[in-house]
PDB file of C-alpha atoms in Angstrom:
ATOM      1  CA  MET A  55     -17.670  25.504   3.529  1.00  0.00           C
ATOM      2  CA  LEU A  56     -14.847  25.481   6.052  1.00  0.00           C
ATOM      3  CA  HIS A  57     -12.910  22.280   6.652  1.00  0.00           C
ATOM      4  CA  MET A  58     -11.075  21.546   9.887  1.00  0.00           C
ATOM      5  CA  VAL A  59      -7.360  20.884   9.250  1.00  0.00           C
ATOM      6  CA  PRO A  60      -5.578  18.411  11.561  1.00  0.00           C
ATOM      7  CA  ALA A  61      -2.988  20.107  13.752  1.00  0.00           C
ATOM      8  CA  THR A  62      -0.174  17.937  12.416  1.00  0.00           C
ATOM      9  CA  LEU A  63      -1.015  18.884   8.846  1.00  0.00           C
ATOM     10  CA  THR A  64      -0.322  22.517   9.656  1.00  0.00           C
ATOM     11  CA  GLN A  65       3.249  21.499  10.546  1.00  0.00           C
ATOM     12  CA  LEU A  66       3.797  19.630   7.289  1.00  0.00           C
ATOM     13  CA  LYS A  67       4.233  21.693   4.170  1.00  0.00           C
ATOM     14  CA  ILE A  68       4.791  21.426   0.449  1.00  0.00           C
ATOM     15  CA  GLY A  69       8.497  21.719  -0.306  1.00  0.00           C
ATOM     16  CA  PHE A  70       9.626  21.191   3.290  1.00  0.00           C
ATOM     17  CA  TYR A  71      13.147  20.355   2.072  1.00  0.00           C
ATOM     18  CA  ASN A  72      13.516  23.241  -0.408  1.00  0.00           C
ATOM     19  CA  SER A  73      16.159  24.917   1.757  1.00  0.00           C
ATOM     20  CA  SER A  74      17.652  22.052   3.778  1.00  0.00           C
ATOM     21  CA  CYS A  75      17.973  19.559   0.895  1.00  0.00           C
ATOM     22  CA  PRO A  76      16.830  21.231  -2.356  1.00  0.00           C
ATOM     23  CA  ASN A  77      17.246  18.178  -4.582  1.00  0.00           C
ATOM     24  CA  ALA A  78      15.583  15.703  -2.215  1.00  0.00           C
ATOM     25  CA  GLU A  79      12.377  15.168  -4.186  1.00  0.00           C
ATOM     26  CA  PHE A  80      14.283  15.066  -7.499  1.00  0.00           C
ATOM     27  CA  ILE A  81      16.597  12.370  -6.135  1.00  0.00           C
ATOM     28  CA  VAL A  82      13.664  10.287  -4.900  1.00  0.00           C
ATOM     29  CA  LYS A  83      11.917  10.580  -8.250  1.00  0.00           C
ATOM     30  CA  SER A  84      15.038   9.707 -10.264  1.00  0.00           C
ATOM     31  CA  ILE A  85      15.723   6.521  -8.317  1.00  0.00           C
ATOM     32  CA  VAL A  86      12.069   5.453  -8.453  1.00  0.00           C
ATOM     33  CA  GLN A  87      12.020   6.074 -12.225  1.00  0.00           C
ATOM     34  CA  LYS A  88      15.043   3.835 -12.688  1.00  0.00           C
ATOM     35  CA  ARG A  89      13.489   1.025 -10.668  1.00  0.00           C
ATOM     36  CA  PHE A  90      10.087   1.404 -12.362  1.00  0.00           C
ATOM     37  CA  LYS A  91      11.694   1.111 -15.800  1.00  0.00           C
ATOM     38  CA  ASN A  92      13.160  -2.262 -14.839  1.00  0.00           C
ATOM     39  CA  ASN A  93      10.292  -3.449 -12.663  1.00  0.00           C
ATOM     40  CA  PRO A  94       6.890  -1.741 -12.964  1.00  0.00           C
ATOM     41  CA  SER A  95       5.493  -3.918 -10.178  1.00  0.00           C
ATOM     42  CA  ILE A  96       7.282  -1.583  -7.756  1.00  0.00           C
ATOM     43  CA  THR A  97       4.224   0.697  -7.787  1.00  0.00           C
ATOM     44  CA  GLY A  98       2.022  -1.942  -6.205  1.00  0.00           C
ATOM     45  CA  ALA A  99       4.784  -2.848  -3.764  1.00  0.00           C
ATOM     46  CA  LEU A 100       5.222   0.746  -2.584  1.00  0.00           C
ATOM     47  CA  LEU A 101       1.485   1.346  -2.255  1.00  0.00           C
ATOM     48  CA  ARG A 102       1.197  -1.687  -0.003  1.00  0.00           C
ATOM     49  CA  LEU A 103       4.295  -0.734   1.984  1.00  0.00           C
ATOM     50  CA  HIS A 104       2.952   2.786   2.513  1.00  0.00           C
ATOM     51  CA  PHE A 105      -0.496   1.594   3.634  1.00  0.00           C
ATOM     52  CA  HIS A 106       0.920  -1.072   5.941  1.00  0.00           C
ATOM     53  CA  ASP A 107       3.129   1.557   7.549  1.00  0.00           C
ATOM     54  CA  CYS A 108       0.474   4.232   7.998  1.00  0.00           C
ATOM     55  CA  GLY A 109      -2.185   1.765   9.149  1.00  0.00           C
ATOM     56  CA  VAL A 110      -0.358   0.644  12.295  1.00  0.00           C
ATOM     57  CA  ARG A 111       1.211   3.520  14.234  1.00  0.00           C
ATOM     58  CA  GLY A 112       0.773   6.203  11.612  1.00  0.00           C
ATOM     59  CA  CYS A 113       3.120   7.177   8.779  1.00  0.00           C
ATOM     60  CA  ASP A 114       6.331   6.909  10.791  1.00  0.00           C
ATOM     61  CA  ALA A 115       8.407   4.346   8.826  1.00  0.00           C
ATOM     62  CA  SER A 116       8.102   1.837  11.687  1.00  0.00           C
ATOM     63  CA  ILE A 117       7.595  -0.927   9.118  1.00  0.00           C
ATOM     64  CA  LEU A 118      11.152  -0.406   7.844  1.00  0.00           C
ATOM     65  CA  ILE A 119      12.863  -1.384  11.113  1.00  0.00           C
ATOM     66  CA  ASP A 120      14.621  -4.764  11.081  1.00  0.00           C
ATOM     67  CA  SER A 121      14.033  -7.286  13.847  1.00  0.00           C
ATOM     68  CA  ASP A 122      16.887  -7.846  16.299  1.00  0.00           C
ATOM     69  CA  SER A 123      17.208 -11.512  17.171  1.00  0.00           C
ATOM     70  CA  SER A 124      20.036 -10.828  19.625  1.00  0.00           C
ATOM     71  CA  LYS A 125      17.570  -8.860  21.749  1.00  0.00           C
ATOM     72  CA  ASN A 126      14.583 -11.063  20.906  1.00  0.00           C
ATOM     73  CA  GLN A 127      12.861  -8.012  19.348  1.00  0.00           C
ATOM     74  CA  ILE A 128      10.484  -8.712  16.473  1.00  0.00           C
ATOM     75  CA  SER A 129       9.593  -5.674  14.401  1.00  0.00           C
ATOM     76  CA  GLU A 130       6.529  -4.816  12.327  1.00  0.00           C
ATOM     77  CA  LYS A 131       8.003  -6.066   9.059  1.00  0.00           C
ATOM     78  CA  ASP A 132       8.204  -9.620  10.449  1.00  0.00           C
ATOM     79  CA  SER A 133       4.602  -9.727  11.666  1.00  0.00           C
ATOM     80  CA  ALA A 134       2.272 -12.041   9.738  1.00  0.00           C
ATOM     81  CA  PRO A 135       0.440  -9.325   7.734  1.00  0.00           C
ATOM     82  CA  ASN A 136       3.749  -7.912   6.477  1.00  0.00           C
ATOM     83  CA  LEU A 137       5.630 -11.039   5.416  1.00  0.00           C
ATOM     84  CA  THR A 138       4.902 -10.432   1.717  1.00  0.00           C
ATOM     85  CA  VAL A 139       5.488  -6.658   1.777  1.00  0.00           C
ATOM     86  CA  ARG A 140       8.191  -5.566  -0.709  1.00  0.00           C
ATOM     87  CA  GLY A 141      10.122  -2.427  -1.590  1.00  0.00           C
ATOM     88  CA  TYR A 142      12.523  -2.123   1.340  1.00  0.00           C
ATOM     89  CA  GLU A 143      15.636  -2.215  -0.846  1.00  0.00           C
ATOM     90  CA  LEU A 144      14.421   0.711  -2.931  1.00  0.00           C
ATOM     91  CA  ILE A 145      13.885   2.817   0.196  1.00  0.00           C
ATOM     92  CA  ASP A 146      17.411   1.861   1.326  1.00  0.00           C
ATOM     93  CA  GLU A 147      18.865   2.977  -2.006  1.00  0.00           C
ATOM     94  CA  ILE A 148      17.110   6.339  -1.848  1.00  0.00           C
ATOM     95  CA  LYS A 149      18.113   6.893   1.785  1.00  0.00           C
ATOM     96  CA  GLU A 150      21.765   6.078   1.096  1.00  0.00           C
ATOM     97  CA  LYS A 151      21.892   8.610  -1.737  1.00  0.00           C
ATOM     98  CA  LEU A 152      20.194  11.318   0.343  1.00  0.00           C
ATOM     99  CA  GLU A 153      22.469  10.700   3.321  1.00  0.00           C
ATOM    100  CA  SER A 154      25.506  11.220   1.085  1.00  0.00           C
ATOM    101  CA  ILE A 155      24.217  14.661   0.137  1.00  0.00           C
ATOM    102  CA  CYS A 156      22.045  15.826   3.046  1.00  0.00           C
ATOM    103  CA  PRO A 157      22.885  13.740   6.118  1.00  0.00           C
ATOM    104  CA  LEU A 158      20.175  13.384   8.762  1.00  0.00           C
ATOM    105  CA  ILE A 159      17.794  15.734   6.942  1.00  0.00           C
ATOM    106  CA  VAL A 160      15.233  13.664   4.988  1.00  0.00           C
ATOM    107  CA  SER A 161      13.144  11.217   7.005  1.00  0.00           C
ATOM    108  CA  CYS A 162      12.477   7.647   5.994  1.00  0.00           C
ATOM    109  CA  SER A 163       8.746   8.272   6.391  1.00  0.00           C
ATOM    110  CA  ASP A 164       8.910  11.091   3.847  1.00  0.00           C
ATOM    111  CA  ILE A 165      10.929   8.891   1.492  1.00  0.00           C
ATOM    112  CA  VAL A 166       8.204   6.224   1.572  1.00  0.00           C
ATOM    113  CA  THR A 167       5.511   8.852   0.982  1.00  0.00           C
ATOM    114  CA  LEU A 168       7.338  10.575  -1.882  1.00  0.00           C
ATOM    115  CA  ALA A 169       8.474   7.345  -3.552  1.00  0.00           C
ATOM    116  CA  THR A 170       4.906   6.042  -3.526  1.00  0.00           C
ATOM    117  CA  ARG A 171       3.609   9.303  -4.978  1.00  0.00           C
ATOM    118  CA  ASP A 172       6.169   9.170  -7.808  1.00  0.00           C
ATOM    119  CA  ALA A 173       5.508   5.488  -8.548  1.00  0.00           C
ATOM    120  CA  VAL A 174       1.777   6.155  -8.844  1.00  0.00           C
ATOM    121  CA  ALA A 175       2.416   8.887 -11.430  1.00  0.00           C
ATOM    122  CA  LEU A 176       4.818   6.679 -13.397  1.00  0.00           C
ATOM    123  CA  ALA A 177       2.123   3.987 -13.554  1.00  0.00           C
ATOM    124  CA  GLY A 178      -0.325   6.374 -15.195  1.00  0.00           C
ATOM    125  CA  GLY A 179      -2.045   7.423 -12.010  1.00  0.00           C
ATOM    126  CA  PRO A 180      -2.750  10.952 -10.826  1.00  0.00           C
ATOM    127  CA  LYS A 181       0.065  13.394 -10.170  1.00  0.00           C
ATOM    128  CA  TYR A 182      -0.375  15.108  -6.834  1.00  0.00           C
ATOM    129  CA  THR A 183       1.617  17.270  -4.459  1.00  0.00           C
ATOM    130  CA  ILE A 184       2.083  16.060  -0.948  1.00  0.00           C
ATOM    131  CA  PRO A 185       3.321  17.897   2.141  1.00  0.00           C
ATOM    132  CA  THR A 186       6.523  16.724   3.798  1.00  0.00           C
ATOM    133  CA  GLY A 187       8.205  17.175   7.148  1.00  0.00           C
ATOM    134  CA  ARG A 188       7.383  13.828   8.746  1.00  0.00           C
ATOM    135  CA  ARG A 189       9.775  12.358  11.264  1.00  0.00           C
ATOM    136  CA  ASP A 190      10.567   8.723  11.942  1.00  0.00           C
ATOM    137  CA  GLY A 191       9.073   6.725  14.777  1.00  0.00           C
ATOM    138  CA  LEU A 192      10.912   5.214  17.732  1.00  0.00           C
ATOM    139  CA  VAL A 193       8.773   2.088  18.130  1.00  0.00           C
ATOM    140  CA  SER A 194       8.332  -0.995  15.941  1.00  0.00           C
ATOM    141  CA  ASN A 195       6.959  -4.261  17.244  1.00  0.00           C
ATOM    142  CA  SER A 196       5.094  -7.294  15.953  1.00  0.00           C
ATOM    143  CA  SER A 197       1.725  -6.213  17.373  1.00  0.00           C
ATOM    144  CA  VAL A 198       0.118  -5.399  14.028  1.00  0.00           C
ATOM    145  CA  ASP A 199      -3.648  -5.245  13.478  1.00  0.00           C
ATOM    146  CA  LEU A 200      -4.388  -4.746   9.786  1.00  0.00           C
ATOM    147  CA  PRO A 201      -7.530  -5.863   7.941  1.00  0.00           C
ATOM    148  CA  GLY A 202      -7.343  -9.149   6.048  1.00  0.00           C
ATOM    149  CA  PRO A 203      -8.691  -9.992   2.576  1.00  0.00           C
ATOM    150  CA  THR A 204     -11.430 -12.286   3.886  1.00  0.00           C
ATOM    151  CA  GLN A 205     -13.019  -9.769   6.263  1.00  0.00           C
ATOM    152  CA  PRO A 206     -16.392  -8.258   5.343  1.00  0.00           C
ATOM    153  CA  VAL A 207     -16.673  -4.687   4.092  1.00  0.00           C
ATOM    154  CA  SER A 208     -18.232  -3.532   7.373  1.00  0.00           C
ATOM    155  CA  GLU A 209     -15.224  -4.688   9.415  1.00  0.00           C
ATOM    156  CA  ILE A 210     -12.715  -3.144   7.027  1.00  0.00           C
ATOM    157  CA  LEU A 211     -14.659   0.112   7.071  1.00  0.00           C
ATOM    158  CA  ARG A 212     -14.522   0.044  10.861  1.00  0.00           C
ATOM    159  CA  PHE A 213     -10.734  -0.205  10.673  1.00  0.00           C
ATOM    160  CA  PHE A 214     -10.472   2.674   8.211  1.00  0.00           C
ATOM    161  CA  ARG A 215     -12.545   4.843  10.502  1.00  0.00           C
ATOM    162  CA  THR A 216     -10.259   4.113  13.455  1.00  0.00           C
ATOM    163  CA  ILE A 217      -7.353   5.638  11.522  1.00  0.00           C
ATOM    164  CA  GLY A 218      -9.301   8.705  10.441  1.00  0.00           C
ATOM    165  CA  LEU A 219     -10.425   7.610   6.993  1.00  0.00           C
ATOM    166  CA  ASN A 220     -13.976   7.248   5.677  1.00  0.00           C
ATOM    167  CA  LYS A 221     -15.973   5.004   3.361  1.00  0.00           C
ATOM    168  CA  ILE A 222     -14.932   6.815   0.180  1.00  0.00           C
ATOM    169  CA  ASP A 223     -11.288   6.593   1.266  1.00  0.00           C
ATOM    170  CA  MET A 224     -11.695   2.856   1.840  1.00  0.00           C
ATOM    171  CA  VAL A 225     -13.155   2.115  -1.594  1.00  0.00           C
ATOM    172  CA  THR A 226     -10.663   4.475  -3.220  1.00  0.00           C
ATOM    173  CA  LEU A 227      -7.548   3.107  -1.549  1.00  0.00           C
ATOM    174  CA  LEU A 228      -8.559  -0.499  -2.188  1.00  0.00           C
ATOM    175  CA  GLY A 229      -8.446   0.632  -5.816  1.00  0.00           C
ATOM    176  CA  ALA A 230      -4.664   0.414  -5.395  1.00  0.00           C
ATOM    177  CA  HIS A 231      -5.254  -3.278  -6.074  1.00  0.00           C
ATOM    178  CA  THR A 232      -5.331  -2.216  -9.729  1.00  0.00           C
ATOM    179  CA  VAL A 233      -1.527  -2.682  -9.619  1.00  0.00           C
ATOM    180  CA  GLY A 234      -1.459  -5.321  -6.895  1.00  0.00           C
ATOM    181  CA  VAL A 235      -0.663  -9.023  -6.819  1.00  0.00           C
ATOM    182  CA  ALA A 236      -1.710 -11.804  -4.462  1.00  0.00           C
ATOM    183  CA  HIS A 237      -0.266 -15.198  -3.593  1.00  0.00           C
ATOM    184  CA  CYS A 238      -2.494 -18.242  -4.030  1.00  0.00           C
ATOM    185  CA  SER A 239      -2.715 -18.610  -0.262  1.00  0.00           C
ATOM    186  CA  PHE A 240      -4.859 -15.468  -0.146  1.00  0.00           C
ATOM    187  CA  PHE A 241      -7.540 -16.684  -2.554  1.00  0.00           C
ATOM    188  CA  GLN A 242      -7.132 -20.431  -3.159  1.00  0.00           C
ATOM    189  CA  SER A 243     -10.168 -21.341  -1.062  1.00  0.00           C
ATOM    190  CA  ARG A 244     -12.343 -19.217  -3.371  1.00  0.00           C
ATOM    191  CA  VAL A 245     -11.501 -21.421  -6.362  1.00  0.00           C
ATOM    192  CA  SER A 246     -11.601 -24.848  -4.733  1.00  0.00           C
ATOM    193  CA  ASP A 247     -13.366 -25.112  -1.378  1.00  0.00           C
ATOM    194  CA  PHE A 248     -15.267 -21.950  -0.548  1.00  0.00           C
ATOM    195  CA  ARG A 249     -16.383 -21.967   3.084  1.00  0.00           C
ATOM    196  CA  GLY A 250     -16.055 -25.752   3.262  1.00  0.00           C
ATOM    197  CA  THR A 251     -18.582 -26.414   0.483  1.00  0.00           C
ATOM    198  CA  GLY A 252     -16.133 -28.228  -1.769  1.00  0.00           C
ATOM    199  CA  ARG A 253     -17.128 -25.836  -4.556  1.00  0.00           C
ATOM    200  CA  PRO A 254     -15.740 -22.519  -5.782  1.00  0.00           C
ATOM    201  CA  ASP A 255     -17.095 -19.154  -4.699  1.00  0.00           C
ATOM    202  CA  PRO A 256     -20.280 -18.556  -6.749  1.00  0.00           C
ATOM    203  CA  THR A 257     -19.517 -14.820  -6.879  1.00  0.00           C
ATOM    204  CA  MET A 258     -16.402 -15.434  -9.013  1.00  0.00           C
ATOM    205  CA  ASP A 259     -16.525 -15.661 -12.815  1.00  0.00           C
ATOM    206  CA  PRO A 260     -16.294 -19.389 -13.771  1.00  0.00           C
ATOM    207  CA  LYS A 261     -13.563 -18.785 -16.372  1.00  0.00           C
ATOM    208  CA  LEU A 262     -11.480 -16.961 -13.786  1.00  0.00           C
ATOM    209  CA  VAL A 263     -12.057 -19.815 -11.331  1.00  0.00           C
ATOM    210  CA  LYS A 264     -10.580 -22.305 -13.825  1.00  0.00           C
ATOM    211  CA  LYS A 265      -7.619 -20.056 -14.577  1.00  0.00           C
ATOM    212  CA  LEU A 266      -6.748 -19.525 -10.937  1.00  0.00           C
ATOM    213  CA  PHE A 267      -7.342 -23.171 -10.036  1.00  0.00           C
ATOM    214  CA  ARG A 268      -4.776 -24.213 -12.647  1.00  0.00           C
ATOM    215  CA  LEU A 269      -2.331 -21.592 -11.408  1.00  0.00           C
ATOM    216  CA  CYS A 270      -2.521 -22.712  -7.809  1.00  0.00           C
ATOM    217  CA  ASN A 271      -2.627 -26.471  -8.347  1.00  0.00           C
ATOM    218  CA  THR A 272      -0.212 -27.271 -11.175  1.00  0.00           C
ATOM    219  CA  SER A 273       2.927 -25.506  -9.984  1.00  0.00           C
ATOM    220  CA  LYS A 274       5.762 -27.198  -8.126  1.00  0.00           C
ATOM    221  CA  PRO A 275       5.320 -27.260  -4.345  1.00  0.00           C
ATOM    222  CA  PRO A 276       6.807 -23.999  -3.022  1.00  0.00           C
ATOM    223  CA  THR A 277       9.791 -24.137  -0.684  1.00  0.00           C
ATOM    224  CA  THR A 278       9.510 -20.501   0.433  1.00  0.00           C
ATOM    225  CA  LEU A 279       6.740 -17.895   0.554  1.00  0.00           C
ATOM    226  CA  ASN A 280       8.241 -16.166  -2.487  1.00  0.00           C
ATOM    227  CA  ASP A 281       7.828 -19.397  -4.463  1.00  0.00           C
ATOM    228  CA  VAL A 282       4.046 -19.455  -3.948  1.00  0.00           C
ATOM    229  CA  PRO A 283       2.301 -18.730  -7.287  1.00  0.00           C
ATOM    230  CA  ARG A 284       0.735 -15.287  -7.544  1.00  0.00           C
ATOM    231  CA  THR A 285      -1.551 -13.406  -9.878  1.00  0.00           C
ATOM    232  CA  PHE A 286      -2.504  -9.832 -10.689  1.00  0.00           C
ATOM    233  CA  LEU A 287      -5.477  -8.428  -8.809  1.00  0.00           C
ATOM    234  CA  ASP A 288      -6.428  -6.497 -11.959  1.00  0.00           C
ATOM    235  CA  GLN A 289      -6.410  -8.997 -14.814  1.00  0.00           C
ATOM    236  CA  ASN A 290      -6.796  -6.256 -17.431  1.00  0.00           C
ATOM    237  CA  THR A 291      -4.364  -3.330 -16.956  1.00  0.00           C
ATOM    238  CA  SER A 292      -2.087  -4.872 -14.350  1.00  0.00           C
ATOM    239  CA  PHE A 293       0.630  -2.196 -14.245  1.00  0.00           C
ATOM    240  CA  ILE A 294      -1.554   0.898 -14.702  1.00  0.00           C
ATOM    241  CA  VAL A 295      -3.173   2.901 -11.912  1.00  0.00           C
ATOM    242  CA  ASP A 296      -6.636   3.324 -13.407  1.00  0.00           C
ATOM    243  CA  ASN A 297     -10.267   2.449 -12.745  1.00  0.00           C
ATOM    244  CA  GLN A 298     -10.211  -0.960 -14.443  1.00  0.00           C
ATOM    245  CA  TYR A 299     -10.097  -2.718 -11.076  1.00  0.00           C
ATOM    246  CA  TYR A 300     -13.658  -1.517 -10.444  1.00  0.00           C
ATOM    247  CA  ASN A 301     -14.821  -2.661 -13.865  1.00  0.00           C
ATOM    248  CA  GLN A 302     -13.296  -6.072 -13.214  1.00  0.00           C
ATOM    249  CA  ILE A 303     -15.033  -6.603  -9.885  1.00  0.00           C
ATOM    250  CA  LEU A 304     -18.360  -5.575 -11.440  1.00  0.00           C
ATOM    251  CA  LYS A 305     -17.796  -8.487 -13.845  1.00  0.00           C
ATOM    252  CA  LYS A 306     -17.246 -10.939 -10.954  1.00  0.00           C
ATOM    253  CA  LYS A 307     -13.506 -10.946 -11.572  1.00  0.00           C
ATOM    254  CA  GLY A 308     -12.349  -9.909  -8.128  1.00  0.00           C
ATOM    255  CA  ILE A 309      -9.417 -12.066  -7.002  1.00  0.00           C
ATOM    256  CA  LEU A 310      -9.584 -11.511  -3.260  1.00  0.00           C
ATOM    257  CA  LYS A 311     -12.816 -11.935  -1.361  1.00  0.00           C
ATOM    258  CA  ILE A 312     -12.764  -8.297  -0.254  1.00  0.00           C
ATOM    259  CA  ASP A 313     -12.372  -7.168  -3.879  1.00  0.00           C
ATOM    260  CA  GLN A 314     -15.570  -8.903  -4.890  1.00  0.00           C
ATOM    261  CA  GLU A 315     -17.418  -7.881  -1.747  1.00  0.00           C
ATOM    262  CA  LEU A 316     -16.773  -4.207  -2.552  1.00  0.00           C
ATOM    263  CA  ALA A 317     -18.948  -4.585  -5.643  1.00  0.00           C
ATOM    264  CA  LEU A 318     -21.668  -6.513  -3.813  1.00  0.00           C
ATOM    265  CA  ASP A 319     -21.990  -4.832  -0.419  1.00  0.00           C
ATOM    266  CA  LYS A 320     -24.535  -2.012  -0.256  1.00  0.00           C
ATOM    267  CA  LEU A 321     -22.055   0.056   1.770  1.00  0.00           C
ATOM    268  CA  SER A 322     -19.567   0.243  -1.090  1.00  0.00           C
ATOM    269  CA  ALA A 323     -21.357  -0.812  -4.295  1.00  0.00           C
ATOM    270  CA  PRO A 324     -22.539   2.707  -5.311  1.00  0.00           C
ATOM    271  CA  ILE A 325     -18.997   4.077  -5.040  1.00  0.00           C
ATOM    272  CA  VAL A 326     -17.615   1.143  -7.024  1.00  0.00           C
ATOM    273  CA  ALA A 327     -20.154   1.780  -9.800  1.00  0.00           C
ATOM    274  CA  ARG A 328     -19.287   5.484  -9.902  1.00  0.00           C
ATOM    275  CA  PHE A 329     -15.550   4.855 -10.174  1.00  0.00           C
ATOM    276  CA  ALA A 330     -16.081   2.159 -12.823  1.00  0.00           C
ATOM    277  CA  ASN A 331     -18.049   4.604 -14.942  1.00  0.00           C
ATOM    278  CA  ASN A 332     -15.864   7.646 -14.339  1.00  0.00           C
ATOM    279  CA  GLY A 333     -12.099   7.267 -14.427  1.00  0.00           C
ATOM    280  CA  ASN A 334     -11.514  10.925 -13.633  1.00  0.00           C
ATOM    281  CA  ALA A 335     -13.616  10.663 -10.493  1.00  0.00           C
ATOM    282  CA  PHE A 336     -11.408   7.801  -9.342  1.00  0.00           C
ATOM    283  CA  ARG A 337      -8.190   9.696 -10.130  1.00  0.00           C
ATOM    284  CA  LYS A 338      -9.279  12.752  -8.153  1.00  0.00           C
ATOM    285  CA  SER A 339     -10.436  10.644  -5.243  1.00  0.00           C
ATOM    286  CA  PHE A 340      -7.258   8.554  -5.285  1.00  0.00           C
ATOM    287  CA  ALA A 341      -5.017  11.625  -5.085  1.00  0.00           C
ATOM    288  CA  LYS A 342      -7.104  13.080  -2.257  1.00  0.00           C
ATOM    289  CA  SER A 343      -7.163   9.839  -0.255  1.00  0.00           C
ATOM    290  CA  MET A 344      -3.433   9.233  -0.718  1.00  0.00           C
ATOM    291  CA  VAL A 345      -2.639  12.674   0.695  1.00  0.00           C
ATOM    292  CA  LYS A 346      -5.076  12.042   3.539  1.00  0.00           C
ATOM    293  CA  MET A 347      -3.563   8.638   4.321  1.00  0.00           C
ATOM    294  CA  GLY A 348      -0.070  10.108   4.266  1.00  0.00           C
ATOM    295  CA  ASN A 349      -1.018  12.421   7.124  1.00  0.00           C
ATOM    296  CA  ILE A 350      -2.199   9.721   9.555  1.00  0.00           C
ATOM    297  CA  ASN A 351      -0.655  10.254  13.011  1.00  0.00           C
ATOM    298  CA  VAL A 352       2.536  11.769  11.612  1.00  0.00           C
ATOM    299  CA  LEU A 353       5.392  12.850  13.873  1.00  0.00           C
ATOM    300  CA  VAL A 354       6.559  16.426  13.393  1.00  0.00           C
ATOM    301  CA  GLY A 355       8.669  19.069  15.088  1.00  0.00           C
ATOM    302  CA  ASP A 356      10.826  17.504  17.795  1.00  0.00           C
ATOM    303  CA  ASP A 357       8.948  14.198  17.952  1.00  0.00           C
ATOM    304  CA  GLY A 358      10.644  11.040  16.725  1.00  0.00           C
ATOM    305  CA  GLU A 359      13.922  11.290  14.838  1.00  0.00           C
ATOM    306  CA  ILE A 360      15.494  11.438  11.387  1.00  0.00           C
ATOM    307  CA  ARG A 361      17.079   8.011  10.956  1.00  0.00           C
ATOM    308  CA  LYS A 362      20.490   7.636   9.387  1.00  0.00           C
ATOM    309  CA  ASN A 363      19.596   4.100   8.306  1.00  0.00           C
ATOM    310  CA  CYS A 364      15.904   3.345   7.713  1.00  0.00           C
ATOM    311  CA  ARG A 365      16.308  -0.186   9.079  1.00  0.00           C
ATOM    312  CA  VAL A 366      17.531   0.757  12.567  1.00  0.00           C
ATOM    313  CA  PHE A 367      16.840   3.397  15.180  1.00  0.00           C
ATOM    314  CA  ASN A 368      19.614   5.930  15.656  1.00  0.00           C
ATOM    315  CA  ASN A 369      20.001   4.983  19.320  1.00  0.00           C
ATOM    316  CA  PRO A 370      18.521   1.502  19.744  1.00  0.00           C
ATOM    317  CA  ASN A 371      17.911   0.347  23.306  1.00  0.00           C
TER     318      ASN A 371
END
């Protein structure tokens, strides 16, 4: 069977930097390895960063741009859906090293893609090759429309389809929650006052309800967003990219509403059951969907730019 290949994909290629910056992928991997050794939660952070970048204007590193208060310009990273996104400092570290060796050669968008790929492998996930050659975008603003954790499966699937992904991609990529975390603000209503009933969400395991209720109600009042208590979305193998997330949600142990809905909604339930029963099926699908996501609306050729600093455009207006 023949498969149509997007035009942009034909301009990306494996080993794009083999001649222009031969050690680029090795440098990315080395720095990610060092960070992972000290902080394995970086895998979840990079997966979220990568998705939040690709899901807005495509994989163009627009999420990395800093806001400019002097010009009253608010960038993507300061929009509401991105306030808890992490990993920017790691991308900066990689970019600084690459610029010292191969100035203005390796794009920030490729760094995000490669760093995420390497972090997934370090966390026990699938190892996959990914084409490079992306260029960095020239636009970043606060108009961000990403799906939220309380939306139904049908609405989230609609979003995935608008960016060229399908139902299997949706269920697969939400499996990245196997190494994710969430602040209490994203799920507290499920354990205390679900939909104004004054009772917890009946689709959540009662023991998990008690655990999360204690977490969110006995800590000191937070002074900043980073002080808000958080928990792992996979309560079993929290730092490993595996299929345990699907097994957890089949046991009513989904933390976010969308996690649990994946196991209950007829649109996604069969895929959830298949991944829960077959770890290899999940690994293969995860690798395929990650490559597919990394090719969303990429800039290639003469489009965009190669930023010198991932946080600012080369020639800001």
